[in-house]
mmCIF file of C-alpha atoms in Angstrom:
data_model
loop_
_atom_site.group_PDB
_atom_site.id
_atom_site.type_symbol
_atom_site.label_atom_id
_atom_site.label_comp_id
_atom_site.label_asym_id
_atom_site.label_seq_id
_atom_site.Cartn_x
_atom_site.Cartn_y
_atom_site.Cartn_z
ATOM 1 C CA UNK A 1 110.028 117.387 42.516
ATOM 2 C CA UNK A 2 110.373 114.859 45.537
ATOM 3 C CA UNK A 3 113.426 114.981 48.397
ATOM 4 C CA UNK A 4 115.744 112.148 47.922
ATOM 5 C CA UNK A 5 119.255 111.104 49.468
ATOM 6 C CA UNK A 6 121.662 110.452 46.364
ATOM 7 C CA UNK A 7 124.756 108.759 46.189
ATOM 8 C CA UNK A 8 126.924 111.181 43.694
ATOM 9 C CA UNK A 9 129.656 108.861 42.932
ATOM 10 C CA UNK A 10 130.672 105.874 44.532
ATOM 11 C CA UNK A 11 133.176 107.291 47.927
ATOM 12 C CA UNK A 12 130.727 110.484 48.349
ATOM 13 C CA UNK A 13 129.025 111.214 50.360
ATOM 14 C CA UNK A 14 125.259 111.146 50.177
ATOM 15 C CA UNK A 15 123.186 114.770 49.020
ATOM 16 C CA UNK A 16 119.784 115.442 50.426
ATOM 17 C CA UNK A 17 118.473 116.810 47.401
ATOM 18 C CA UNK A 18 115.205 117.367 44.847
ATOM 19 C CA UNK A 19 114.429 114.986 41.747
ATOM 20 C CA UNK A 20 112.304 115.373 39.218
ATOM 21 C CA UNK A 21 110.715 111.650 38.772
ATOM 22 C CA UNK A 22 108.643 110.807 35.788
ATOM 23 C CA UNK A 23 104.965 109.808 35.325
ATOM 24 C CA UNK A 24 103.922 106.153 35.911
ATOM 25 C CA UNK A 25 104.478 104.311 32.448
ATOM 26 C CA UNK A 26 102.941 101.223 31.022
ATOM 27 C CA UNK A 27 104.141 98.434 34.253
ATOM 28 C CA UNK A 28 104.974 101.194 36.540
ATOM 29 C CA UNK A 29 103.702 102.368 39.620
ATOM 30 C CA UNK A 30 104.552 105.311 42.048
ATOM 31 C CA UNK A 31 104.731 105.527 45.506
ATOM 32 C CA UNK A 32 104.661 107.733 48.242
ATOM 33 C CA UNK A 33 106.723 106.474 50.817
ATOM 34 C CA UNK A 34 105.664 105.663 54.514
ATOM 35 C CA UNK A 35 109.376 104.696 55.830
ATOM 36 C CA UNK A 36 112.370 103.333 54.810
ATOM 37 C CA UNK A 37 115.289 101.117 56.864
ATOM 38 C CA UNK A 38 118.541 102.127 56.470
ATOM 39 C CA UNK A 39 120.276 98.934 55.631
ATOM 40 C CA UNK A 40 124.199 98.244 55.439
ATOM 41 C CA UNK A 41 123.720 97.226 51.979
ATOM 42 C CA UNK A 42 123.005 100.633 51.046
ATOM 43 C CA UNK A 43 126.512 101.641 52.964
ATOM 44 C CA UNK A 44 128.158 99.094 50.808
ATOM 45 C CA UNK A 45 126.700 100.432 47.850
ATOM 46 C CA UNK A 46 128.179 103.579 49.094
ATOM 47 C CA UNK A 47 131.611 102.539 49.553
ATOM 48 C CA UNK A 48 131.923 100.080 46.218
ATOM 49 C CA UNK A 49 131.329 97.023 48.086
ATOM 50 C CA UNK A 50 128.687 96.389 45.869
ATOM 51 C CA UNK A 51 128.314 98.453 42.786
ATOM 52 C CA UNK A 52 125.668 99.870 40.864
ATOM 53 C CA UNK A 53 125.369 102.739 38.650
ATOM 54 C CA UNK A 54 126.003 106.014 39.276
ATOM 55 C CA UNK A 55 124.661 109.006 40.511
ATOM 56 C CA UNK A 56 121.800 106.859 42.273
ATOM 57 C CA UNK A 57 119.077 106.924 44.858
ATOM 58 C CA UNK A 58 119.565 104.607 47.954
ATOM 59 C CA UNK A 59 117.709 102.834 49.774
ATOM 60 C CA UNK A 60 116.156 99.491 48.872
ATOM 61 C CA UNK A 61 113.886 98.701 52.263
ATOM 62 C CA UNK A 62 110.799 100.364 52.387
ATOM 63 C CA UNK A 63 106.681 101.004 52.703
ATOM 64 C CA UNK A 64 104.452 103.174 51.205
ATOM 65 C CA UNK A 65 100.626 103.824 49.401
ATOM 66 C CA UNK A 66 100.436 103.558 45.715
ATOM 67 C CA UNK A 67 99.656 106.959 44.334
ATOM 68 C CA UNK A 68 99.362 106.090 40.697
ATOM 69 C CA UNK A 69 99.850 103.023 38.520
ATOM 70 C CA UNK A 70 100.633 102.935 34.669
ATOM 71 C CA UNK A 71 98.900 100.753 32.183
ATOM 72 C CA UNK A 72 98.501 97.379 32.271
ATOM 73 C CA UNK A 73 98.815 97.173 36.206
ATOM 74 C CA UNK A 74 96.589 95.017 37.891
ATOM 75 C CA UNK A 75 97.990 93.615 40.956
ATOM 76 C CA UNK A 76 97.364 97.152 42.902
ATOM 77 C CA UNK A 77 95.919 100.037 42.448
ATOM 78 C CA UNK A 78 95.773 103.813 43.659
ATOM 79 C CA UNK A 79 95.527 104.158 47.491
ATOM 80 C CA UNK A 80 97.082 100.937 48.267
ATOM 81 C CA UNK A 81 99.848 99.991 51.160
ATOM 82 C CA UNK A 82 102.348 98.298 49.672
ATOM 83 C CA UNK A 83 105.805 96.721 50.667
ATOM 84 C CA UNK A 84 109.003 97.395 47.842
ATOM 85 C CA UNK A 85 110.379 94.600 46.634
ATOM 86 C CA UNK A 86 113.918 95.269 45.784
ATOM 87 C CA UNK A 87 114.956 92.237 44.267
ATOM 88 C CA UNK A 88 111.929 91.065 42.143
ATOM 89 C CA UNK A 89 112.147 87.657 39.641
ATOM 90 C CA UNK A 90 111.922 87.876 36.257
ATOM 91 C CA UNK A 91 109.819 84.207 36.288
ATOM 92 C CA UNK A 92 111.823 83.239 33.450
ATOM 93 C CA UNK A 93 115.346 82.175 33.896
ATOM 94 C CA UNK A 94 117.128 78.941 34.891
ATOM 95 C CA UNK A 95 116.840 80.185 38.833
ATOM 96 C CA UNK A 96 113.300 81.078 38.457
ATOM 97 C CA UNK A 97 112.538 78.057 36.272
ATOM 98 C CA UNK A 98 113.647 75.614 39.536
ATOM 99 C CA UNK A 99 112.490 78.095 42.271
ATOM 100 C CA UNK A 100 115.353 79.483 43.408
ATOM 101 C CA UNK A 101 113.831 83.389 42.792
ATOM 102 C CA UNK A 102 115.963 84.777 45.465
ATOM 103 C CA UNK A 103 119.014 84.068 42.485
ATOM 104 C CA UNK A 104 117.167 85.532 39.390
ATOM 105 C CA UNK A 105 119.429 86.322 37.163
ATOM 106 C CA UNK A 106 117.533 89.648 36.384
ATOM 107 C CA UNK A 107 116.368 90.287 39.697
ATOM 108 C CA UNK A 108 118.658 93.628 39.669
ATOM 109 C CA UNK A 109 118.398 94.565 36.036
ATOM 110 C CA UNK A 110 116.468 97.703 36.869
ATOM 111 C CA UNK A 111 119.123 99.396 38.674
ATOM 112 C CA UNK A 112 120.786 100.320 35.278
ATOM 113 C CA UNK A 113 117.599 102.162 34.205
ATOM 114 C CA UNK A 114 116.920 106.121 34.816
ATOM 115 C CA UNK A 115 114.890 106.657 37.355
ATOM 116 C CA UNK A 116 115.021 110.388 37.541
ATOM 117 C CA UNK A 117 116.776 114.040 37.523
ATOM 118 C CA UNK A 118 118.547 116.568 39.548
ATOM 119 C CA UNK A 119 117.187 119.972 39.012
ATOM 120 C CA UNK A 120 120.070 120.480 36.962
ATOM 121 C CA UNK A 121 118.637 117.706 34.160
ATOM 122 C CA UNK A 122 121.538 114.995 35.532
ATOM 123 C CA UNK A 123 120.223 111.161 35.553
ATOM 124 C CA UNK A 124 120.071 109.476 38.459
ATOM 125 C CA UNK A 125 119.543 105.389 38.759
ATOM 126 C CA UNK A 126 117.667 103.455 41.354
ATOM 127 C CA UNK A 127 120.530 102.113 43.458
ATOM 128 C CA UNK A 128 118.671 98.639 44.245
ATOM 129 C CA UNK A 129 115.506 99.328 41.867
ATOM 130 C CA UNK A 130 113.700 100.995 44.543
ATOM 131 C CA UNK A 131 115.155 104.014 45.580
ATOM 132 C CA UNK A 132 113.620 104.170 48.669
ATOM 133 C CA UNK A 133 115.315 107.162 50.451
ATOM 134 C CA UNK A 134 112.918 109.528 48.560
ATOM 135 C CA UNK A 135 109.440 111.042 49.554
ATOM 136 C CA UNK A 136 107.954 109.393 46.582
ATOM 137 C CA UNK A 137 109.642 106.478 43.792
ATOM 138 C CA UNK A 138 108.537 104.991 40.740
ATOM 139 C CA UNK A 139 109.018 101.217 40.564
ATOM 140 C CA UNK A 140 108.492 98.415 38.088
ATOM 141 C CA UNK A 141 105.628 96.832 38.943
ATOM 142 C CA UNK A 142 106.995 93.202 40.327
ATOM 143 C CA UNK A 143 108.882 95.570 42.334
ATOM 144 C CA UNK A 144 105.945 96.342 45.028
ATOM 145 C CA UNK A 145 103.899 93.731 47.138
ATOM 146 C CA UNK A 146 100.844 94.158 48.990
ATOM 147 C CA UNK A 147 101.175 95.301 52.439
ATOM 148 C CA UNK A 148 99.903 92.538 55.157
ATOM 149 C CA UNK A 149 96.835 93.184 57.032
ATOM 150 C CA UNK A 150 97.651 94.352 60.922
ATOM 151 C CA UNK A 151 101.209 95.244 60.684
ATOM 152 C CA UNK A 152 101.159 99.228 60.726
ATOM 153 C CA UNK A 153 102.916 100.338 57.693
ATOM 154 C CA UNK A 154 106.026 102.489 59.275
ATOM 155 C CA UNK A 155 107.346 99.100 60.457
ATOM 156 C CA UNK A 156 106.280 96.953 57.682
ATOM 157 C CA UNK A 157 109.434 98.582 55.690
ATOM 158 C CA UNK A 158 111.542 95.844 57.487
ATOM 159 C CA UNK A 159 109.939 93.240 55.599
ATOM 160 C CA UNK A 160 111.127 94.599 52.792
ATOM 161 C CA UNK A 161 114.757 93.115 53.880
ATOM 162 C CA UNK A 162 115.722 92.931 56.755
ATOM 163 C CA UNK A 163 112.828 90.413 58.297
ATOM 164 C CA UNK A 164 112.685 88.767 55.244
ATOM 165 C CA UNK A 165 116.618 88.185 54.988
ATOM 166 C CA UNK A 166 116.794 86.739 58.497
ATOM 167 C CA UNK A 167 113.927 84.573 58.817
ATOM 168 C CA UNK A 168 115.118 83.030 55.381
ATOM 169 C CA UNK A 169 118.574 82.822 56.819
ATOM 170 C CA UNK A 170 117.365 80.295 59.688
ATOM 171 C CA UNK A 171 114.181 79.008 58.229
ATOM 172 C CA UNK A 172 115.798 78.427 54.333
ATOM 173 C CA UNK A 173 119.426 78.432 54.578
ATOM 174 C CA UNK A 174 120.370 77.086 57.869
ATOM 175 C CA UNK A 175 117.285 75.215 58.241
ATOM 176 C CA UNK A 176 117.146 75.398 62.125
ATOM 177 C CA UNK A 177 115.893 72.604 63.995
ATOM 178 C CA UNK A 178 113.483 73.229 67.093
ATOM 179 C CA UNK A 179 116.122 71.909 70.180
ATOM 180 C CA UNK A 180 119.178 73.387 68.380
ATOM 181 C CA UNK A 181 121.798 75.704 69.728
ATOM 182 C CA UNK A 182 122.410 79.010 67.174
ATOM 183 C CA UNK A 183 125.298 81.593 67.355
ATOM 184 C CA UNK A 184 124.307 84.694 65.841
ATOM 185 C CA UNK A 185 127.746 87.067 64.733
ATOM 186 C CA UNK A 186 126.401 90.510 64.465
ATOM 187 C CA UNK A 187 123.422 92.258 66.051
ATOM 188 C CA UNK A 188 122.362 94.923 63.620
ATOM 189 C CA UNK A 189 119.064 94.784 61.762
ATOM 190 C CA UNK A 190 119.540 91.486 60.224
ATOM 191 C CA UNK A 191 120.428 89.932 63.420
ATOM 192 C CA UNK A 192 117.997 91.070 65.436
ATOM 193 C CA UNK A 193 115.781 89.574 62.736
ATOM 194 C CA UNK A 194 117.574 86.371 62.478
ATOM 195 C CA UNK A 195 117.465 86.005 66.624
ATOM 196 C CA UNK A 196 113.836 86.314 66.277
ATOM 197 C CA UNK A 197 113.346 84.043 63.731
ATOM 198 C CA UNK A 198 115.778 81.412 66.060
ATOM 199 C CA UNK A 199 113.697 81.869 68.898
ATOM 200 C CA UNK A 200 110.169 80.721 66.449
ATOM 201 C CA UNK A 201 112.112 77.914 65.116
ATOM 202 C CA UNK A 202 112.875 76.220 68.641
ATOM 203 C CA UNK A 203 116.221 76.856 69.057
ATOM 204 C CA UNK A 204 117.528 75.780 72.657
ATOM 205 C CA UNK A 205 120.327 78.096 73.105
ATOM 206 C CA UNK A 206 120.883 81.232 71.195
ATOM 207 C CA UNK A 207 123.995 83.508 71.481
ATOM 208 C CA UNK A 208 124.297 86.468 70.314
ATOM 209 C CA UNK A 209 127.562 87.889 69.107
ATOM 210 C CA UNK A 210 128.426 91.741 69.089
ATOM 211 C CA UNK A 211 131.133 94.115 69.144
ATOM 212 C CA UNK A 212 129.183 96.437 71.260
ATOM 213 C CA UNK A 213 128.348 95.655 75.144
ATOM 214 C CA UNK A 214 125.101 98.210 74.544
ATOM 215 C CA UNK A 215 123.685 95.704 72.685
ATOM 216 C CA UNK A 216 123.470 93.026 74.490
ATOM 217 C CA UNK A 217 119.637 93.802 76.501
ATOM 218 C CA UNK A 218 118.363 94.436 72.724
ATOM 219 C CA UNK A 219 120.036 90.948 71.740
ATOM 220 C CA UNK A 220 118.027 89.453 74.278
ATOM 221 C CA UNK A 221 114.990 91.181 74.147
ATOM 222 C CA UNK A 222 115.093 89.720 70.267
ATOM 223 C CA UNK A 223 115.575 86.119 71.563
ATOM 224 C CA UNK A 224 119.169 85.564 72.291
ATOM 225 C CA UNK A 225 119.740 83.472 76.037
ATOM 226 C CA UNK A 226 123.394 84.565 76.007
ATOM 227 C CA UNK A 227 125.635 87.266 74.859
ATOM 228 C CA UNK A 228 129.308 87.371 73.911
ATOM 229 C CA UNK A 229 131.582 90.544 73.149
ATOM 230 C CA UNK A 230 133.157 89.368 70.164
ATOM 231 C CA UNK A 231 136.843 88.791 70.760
ATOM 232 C CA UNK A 232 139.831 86.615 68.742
ATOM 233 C CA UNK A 233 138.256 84.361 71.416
ATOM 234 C CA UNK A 234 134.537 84.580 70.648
ATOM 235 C CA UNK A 235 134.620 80.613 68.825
ATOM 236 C CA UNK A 236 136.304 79.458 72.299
ATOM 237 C CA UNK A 237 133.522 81.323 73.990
ATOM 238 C CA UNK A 238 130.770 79.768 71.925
ATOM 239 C CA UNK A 239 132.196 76.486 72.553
ATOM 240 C CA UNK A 240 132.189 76.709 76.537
ATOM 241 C CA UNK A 241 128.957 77.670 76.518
ATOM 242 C CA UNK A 242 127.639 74.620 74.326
ATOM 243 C CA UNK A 243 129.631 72.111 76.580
ATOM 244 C CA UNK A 244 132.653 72.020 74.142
ATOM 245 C CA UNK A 245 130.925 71.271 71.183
ATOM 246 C CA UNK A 246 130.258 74.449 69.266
ATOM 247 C CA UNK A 247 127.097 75.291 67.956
ATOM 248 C CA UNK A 248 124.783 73.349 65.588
ATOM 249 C CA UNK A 249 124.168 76.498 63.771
ATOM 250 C CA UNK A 250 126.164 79.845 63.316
ATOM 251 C CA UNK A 251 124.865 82.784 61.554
ATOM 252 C CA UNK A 252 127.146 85.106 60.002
ATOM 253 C CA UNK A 253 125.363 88.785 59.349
ATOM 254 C CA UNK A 254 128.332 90.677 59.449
ATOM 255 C CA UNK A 255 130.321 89.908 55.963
ATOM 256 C CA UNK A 256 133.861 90.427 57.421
ATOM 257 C CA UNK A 257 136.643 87.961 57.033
ATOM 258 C CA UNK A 258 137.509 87.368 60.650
ATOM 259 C CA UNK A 259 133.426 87.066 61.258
ATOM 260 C CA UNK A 260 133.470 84.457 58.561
ATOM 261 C CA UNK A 261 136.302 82.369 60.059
ATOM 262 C CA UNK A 262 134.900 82.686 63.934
ATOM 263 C CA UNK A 263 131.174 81.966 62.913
ATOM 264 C CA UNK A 264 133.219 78.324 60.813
ATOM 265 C CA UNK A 265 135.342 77.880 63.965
ATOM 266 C CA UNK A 266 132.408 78.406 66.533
ATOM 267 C CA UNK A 267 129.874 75.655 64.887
ATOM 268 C CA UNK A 268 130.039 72.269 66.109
ATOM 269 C CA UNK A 269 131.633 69.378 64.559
ATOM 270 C CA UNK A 270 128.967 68.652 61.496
ATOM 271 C CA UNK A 271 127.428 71.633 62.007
ATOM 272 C CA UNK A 272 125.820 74.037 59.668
ATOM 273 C CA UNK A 273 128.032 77.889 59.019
ATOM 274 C CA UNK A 274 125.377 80.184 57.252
ATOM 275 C CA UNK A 275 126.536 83.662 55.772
ATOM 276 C CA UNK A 276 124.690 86.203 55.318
ATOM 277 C CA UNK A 277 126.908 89.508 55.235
ATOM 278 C CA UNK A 278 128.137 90.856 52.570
ATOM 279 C CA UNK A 279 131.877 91.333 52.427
ATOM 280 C CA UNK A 280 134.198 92.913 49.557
ATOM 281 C CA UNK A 281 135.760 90.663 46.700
ATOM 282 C CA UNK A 282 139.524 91.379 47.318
ATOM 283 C CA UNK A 283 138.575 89.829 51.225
ATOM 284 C CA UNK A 284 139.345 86.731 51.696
ATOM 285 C CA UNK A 285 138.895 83.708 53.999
ATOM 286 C CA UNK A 286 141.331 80.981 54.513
ATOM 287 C CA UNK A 287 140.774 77.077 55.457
ATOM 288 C CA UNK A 288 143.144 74.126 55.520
ATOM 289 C CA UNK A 289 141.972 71.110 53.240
ATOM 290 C CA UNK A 290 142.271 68.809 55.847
ATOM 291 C CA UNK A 291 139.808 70.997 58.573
ATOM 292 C CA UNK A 292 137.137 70.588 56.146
ATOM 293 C CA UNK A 293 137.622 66.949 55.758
ATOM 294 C CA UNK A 294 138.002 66.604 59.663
ATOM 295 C CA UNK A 295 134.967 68.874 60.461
ATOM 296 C CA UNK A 296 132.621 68.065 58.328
ATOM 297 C CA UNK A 297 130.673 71.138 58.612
ATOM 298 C CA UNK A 298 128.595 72.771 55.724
ATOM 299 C CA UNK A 299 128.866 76.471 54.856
ATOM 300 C CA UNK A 300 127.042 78.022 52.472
ATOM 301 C CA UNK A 301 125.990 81.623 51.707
ATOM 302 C CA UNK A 302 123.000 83.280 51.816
ATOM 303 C CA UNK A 303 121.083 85.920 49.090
ATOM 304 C CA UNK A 304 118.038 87.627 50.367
ATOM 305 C CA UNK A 305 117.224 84.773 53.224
ATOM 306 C CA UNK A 306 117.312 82.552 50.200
ATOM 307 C CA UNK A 307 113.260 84.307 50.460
ATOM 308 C CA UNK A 308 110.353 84.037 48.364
ATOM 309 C CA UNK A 309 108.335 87.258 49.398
ATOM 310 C CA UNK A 310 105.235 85.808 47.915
ATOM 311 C CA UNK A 311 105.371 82.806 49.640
ATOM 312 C CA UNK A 312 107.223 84.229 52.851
ATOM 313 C CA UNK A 313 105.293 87.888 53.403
ATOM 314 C CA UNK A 314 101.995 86.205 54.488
ATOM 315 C CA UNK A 315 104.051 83.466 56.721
ATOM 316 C CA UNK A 316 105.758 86.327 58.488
ATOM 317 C CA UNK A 317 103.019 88.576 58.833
ATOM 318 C CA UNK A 318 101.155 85.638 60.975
ATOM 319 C CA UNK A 319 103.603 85.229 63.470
ATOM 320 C CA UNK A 320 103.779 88.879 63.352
ATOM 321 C CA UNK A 321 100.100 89.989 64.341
ATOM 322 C CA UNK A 322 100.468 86.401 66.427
ATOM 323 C CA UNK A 323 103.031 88.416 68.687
ATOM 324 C CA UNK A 324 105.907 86.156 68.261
ATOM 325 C CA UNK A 325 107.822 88.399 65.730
ATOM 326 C CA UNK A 326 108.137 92.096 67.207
ATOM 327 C CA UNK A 327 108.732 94.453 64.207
ATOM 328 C CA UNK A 328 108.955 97.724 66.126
ATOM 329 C CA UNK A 329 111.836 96.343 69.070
ATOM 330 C CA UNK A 330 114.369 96.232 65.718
ATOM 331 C CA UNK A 331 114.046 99.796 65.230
ATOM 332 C CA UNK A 332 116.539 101.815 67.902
ATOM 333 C CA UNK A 333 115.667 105.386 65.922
ATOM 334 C CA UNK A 334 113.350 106.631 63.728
ATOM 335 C CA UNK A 335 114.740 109.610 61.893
ATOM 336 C CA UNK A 336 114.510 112.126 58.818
ATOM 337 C CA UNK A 337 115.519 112.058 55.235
ATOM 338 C CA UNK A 338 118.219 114.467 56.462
ATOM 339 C CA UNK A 339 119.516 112.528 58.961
ATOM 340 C CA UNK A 340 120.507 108.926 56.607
ATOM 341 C CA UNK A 341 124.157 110.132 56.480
ATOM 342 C CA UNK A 342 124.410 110.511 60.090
ATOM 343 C CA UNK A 343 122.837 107.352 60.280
ATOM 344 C CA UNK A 344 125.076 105.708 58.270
ATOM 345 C CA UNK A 345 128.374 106.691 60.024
ATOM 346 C CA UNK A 346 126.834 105.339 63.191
ATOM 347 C CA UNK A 347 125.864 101.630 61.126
ATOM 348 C CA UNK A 348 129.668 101.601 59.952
ATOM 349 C CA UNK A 349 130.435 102.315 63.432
ATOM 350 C CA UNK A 350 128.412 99.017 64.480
ATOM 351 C CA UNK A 351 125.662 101.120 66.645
ATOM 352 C CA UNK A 352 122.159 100.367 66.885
ATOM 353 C CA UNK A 353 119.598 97.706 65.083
ATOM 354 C CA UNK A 354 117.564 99.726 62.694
ATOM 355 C CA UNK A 355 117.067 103.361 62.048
ATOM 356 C CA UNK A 356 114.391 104.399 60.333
ATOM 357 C CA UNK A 357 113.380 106.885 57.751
ATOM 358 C CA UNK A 358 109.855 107.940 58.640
ATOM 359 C CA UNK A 359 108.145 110.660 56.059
ATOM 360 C CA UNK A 360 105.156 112.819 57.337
#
């Protein structure tokens, strides 16, 4: 029996509770965990946003050492630090087939598997495969990478999705150009992740976006040169401080409708609108025909940093031992199992980068 934080039914709130989780089996491998990020995907797996099966574990971000592997498991092996995967490629479908992994088509397939019991013999699902916020998880093998050299393994849980999300988002998505100006629309973990990755790229001017004045020092410390309180003003804002012009690239990590619509209205005339937060499917976002004739901007949405973790784990732990990508700045708490729904009414409140679950 392990300590988990389980999401009941979609609406409820989460129970810090003990599951029984089964032996490794052939392709599977357990983990105890080091930490885990509380991400706002796993709040919008808690309110419907997204949906997955339920009752389920959360959390989808996360570190750990192998403790045992099942048969036919190669890649790792007992005593190993490893980084979950939550969103693993299947290798064979038409996504995989042209490289696009980040848009497998099976890449959440686990989720609808059982993954364990409450004492009371009830299945429980892995909410995103992983089903992090637990003392220990067994995974599908694809499903854990090997930790990078030099990056102590408490932090290396951000890889998992936030770093990995917002490095993609300016290095793979938006493709940002060393000289360009960026306007980043929401400093939580992803943002502070997606300055950073601005700041390697080159970019000139960044500006940072946030409904929160307390997070503006963070917002710079990340990268950002300038810092608005977002406002029905906050494109206007962007625009004064690019001499009128907007900005060549605005990052959306928010995934609201009105965040959406200033991120468009705040990048430049042929400019490049990247979003990366996820909003719900009855939201919606309005544009004229003739604006998008006129403006000739480009927006386009975002999965996962549009990421390869093989490819882009190694890359990122580089600049990260190099000193130009500061894991530990992201994280504004570190905190129990116990305390994840606590932590999550402060995320939906729009405080703090990223708390994280540490286990002893």
């Amino acid at each position: 029996m392990v300590r988990a934080a389980v999401l009941p039914a979609v609406g409820a709130p989460l129970e810090i509770t003990d599951i029984e989780l089964p032996e490794p089996g052939p392709g599977r491998v357990r983990v105890r965990l080091a930490a885990a990020g509380v991400c706002h995907s796993d709040l919008s797996l808690s309110d419907g946003t997204m949906r997955v099966p339920v009752p389920a574990v959360l959390g989808h971000e996360g570190s750990g050492t192998v403790v045992a592997v099942g048969e036919g498991v190669a890649h790792v092996r007992s005593g190993d630090a490893v980084i979950l995967n939550w969103a693993p490629s299947c290798g064979s479908c038409h996504h995989c087939g042209i490289g696009e992994v980040w848009l497998c088509a099976d890449a959440l397939a686990g989720a609808a598997g059982v993954h364990g019991r409450t004492a009371d013999g009830t299945e429980l699902h892995p909410g995103l495969n992983v089903a992090a916020f637990a003392e220990e998880t067994v995974v599908a093998a694809n499903c854990v990478l090997p930790a990078p050299e030099g990056v102590p393994l408490t932090d290396a849980a951000l890889l998992g999705c936030a770093v990995l999300t917002g490095y993609g988002a300016v290095h793979h998505s938006a493709r940002v150009r060393a000289g360009e100006t960026v306007v980043v629309l929401g400093v939580g973990g992803v943002g502070l992740a997606v300055l950073q990755s601005a700041r390697i790229a080159g970019a000139a001017k960044i500006i940072a976006v946030d409904v929160s004045p307390e997070k503006e020092e963070l917002a710079r410390r990340a990268g950002a040169t300038d810092y608005v309180i977002a406002s029905d003003t906050t494109a206007r804002a962007v625009r004064k401080l690019t001499g009128g012009l907007g900005a060549d690239v605005a990052i959306e990590c928010v995934g609201r409708p009105v965040t959406i619509r200033a991120a468009w209205d705040a990048t430049r005339r042929g400019g490049r609108t990247t979003v990366v937060g996820i909003g719900g499917k009855d939201q919606q976002v309005s544009f004229n025909a003739l604006e998008i004739f006129h403006w000739g901007r480009s927006l386009t949405g975002c999965v996962y940093g549009n990421s390869d973790p093989a490819r882009d784990l190694p890359v990122l732990a580089e600049h990260i031992r190099a000193g130009r990508f500061d894991l530990s700045m992201m994280v504004t708490e570190r905190i129990g199992l116990a305390s994840v729904p606590a932590a999550f009414a402060r995320m939906a409140e729009g405080r703090g980068g990223r708390a994280l679950v540490v286990f002893p």
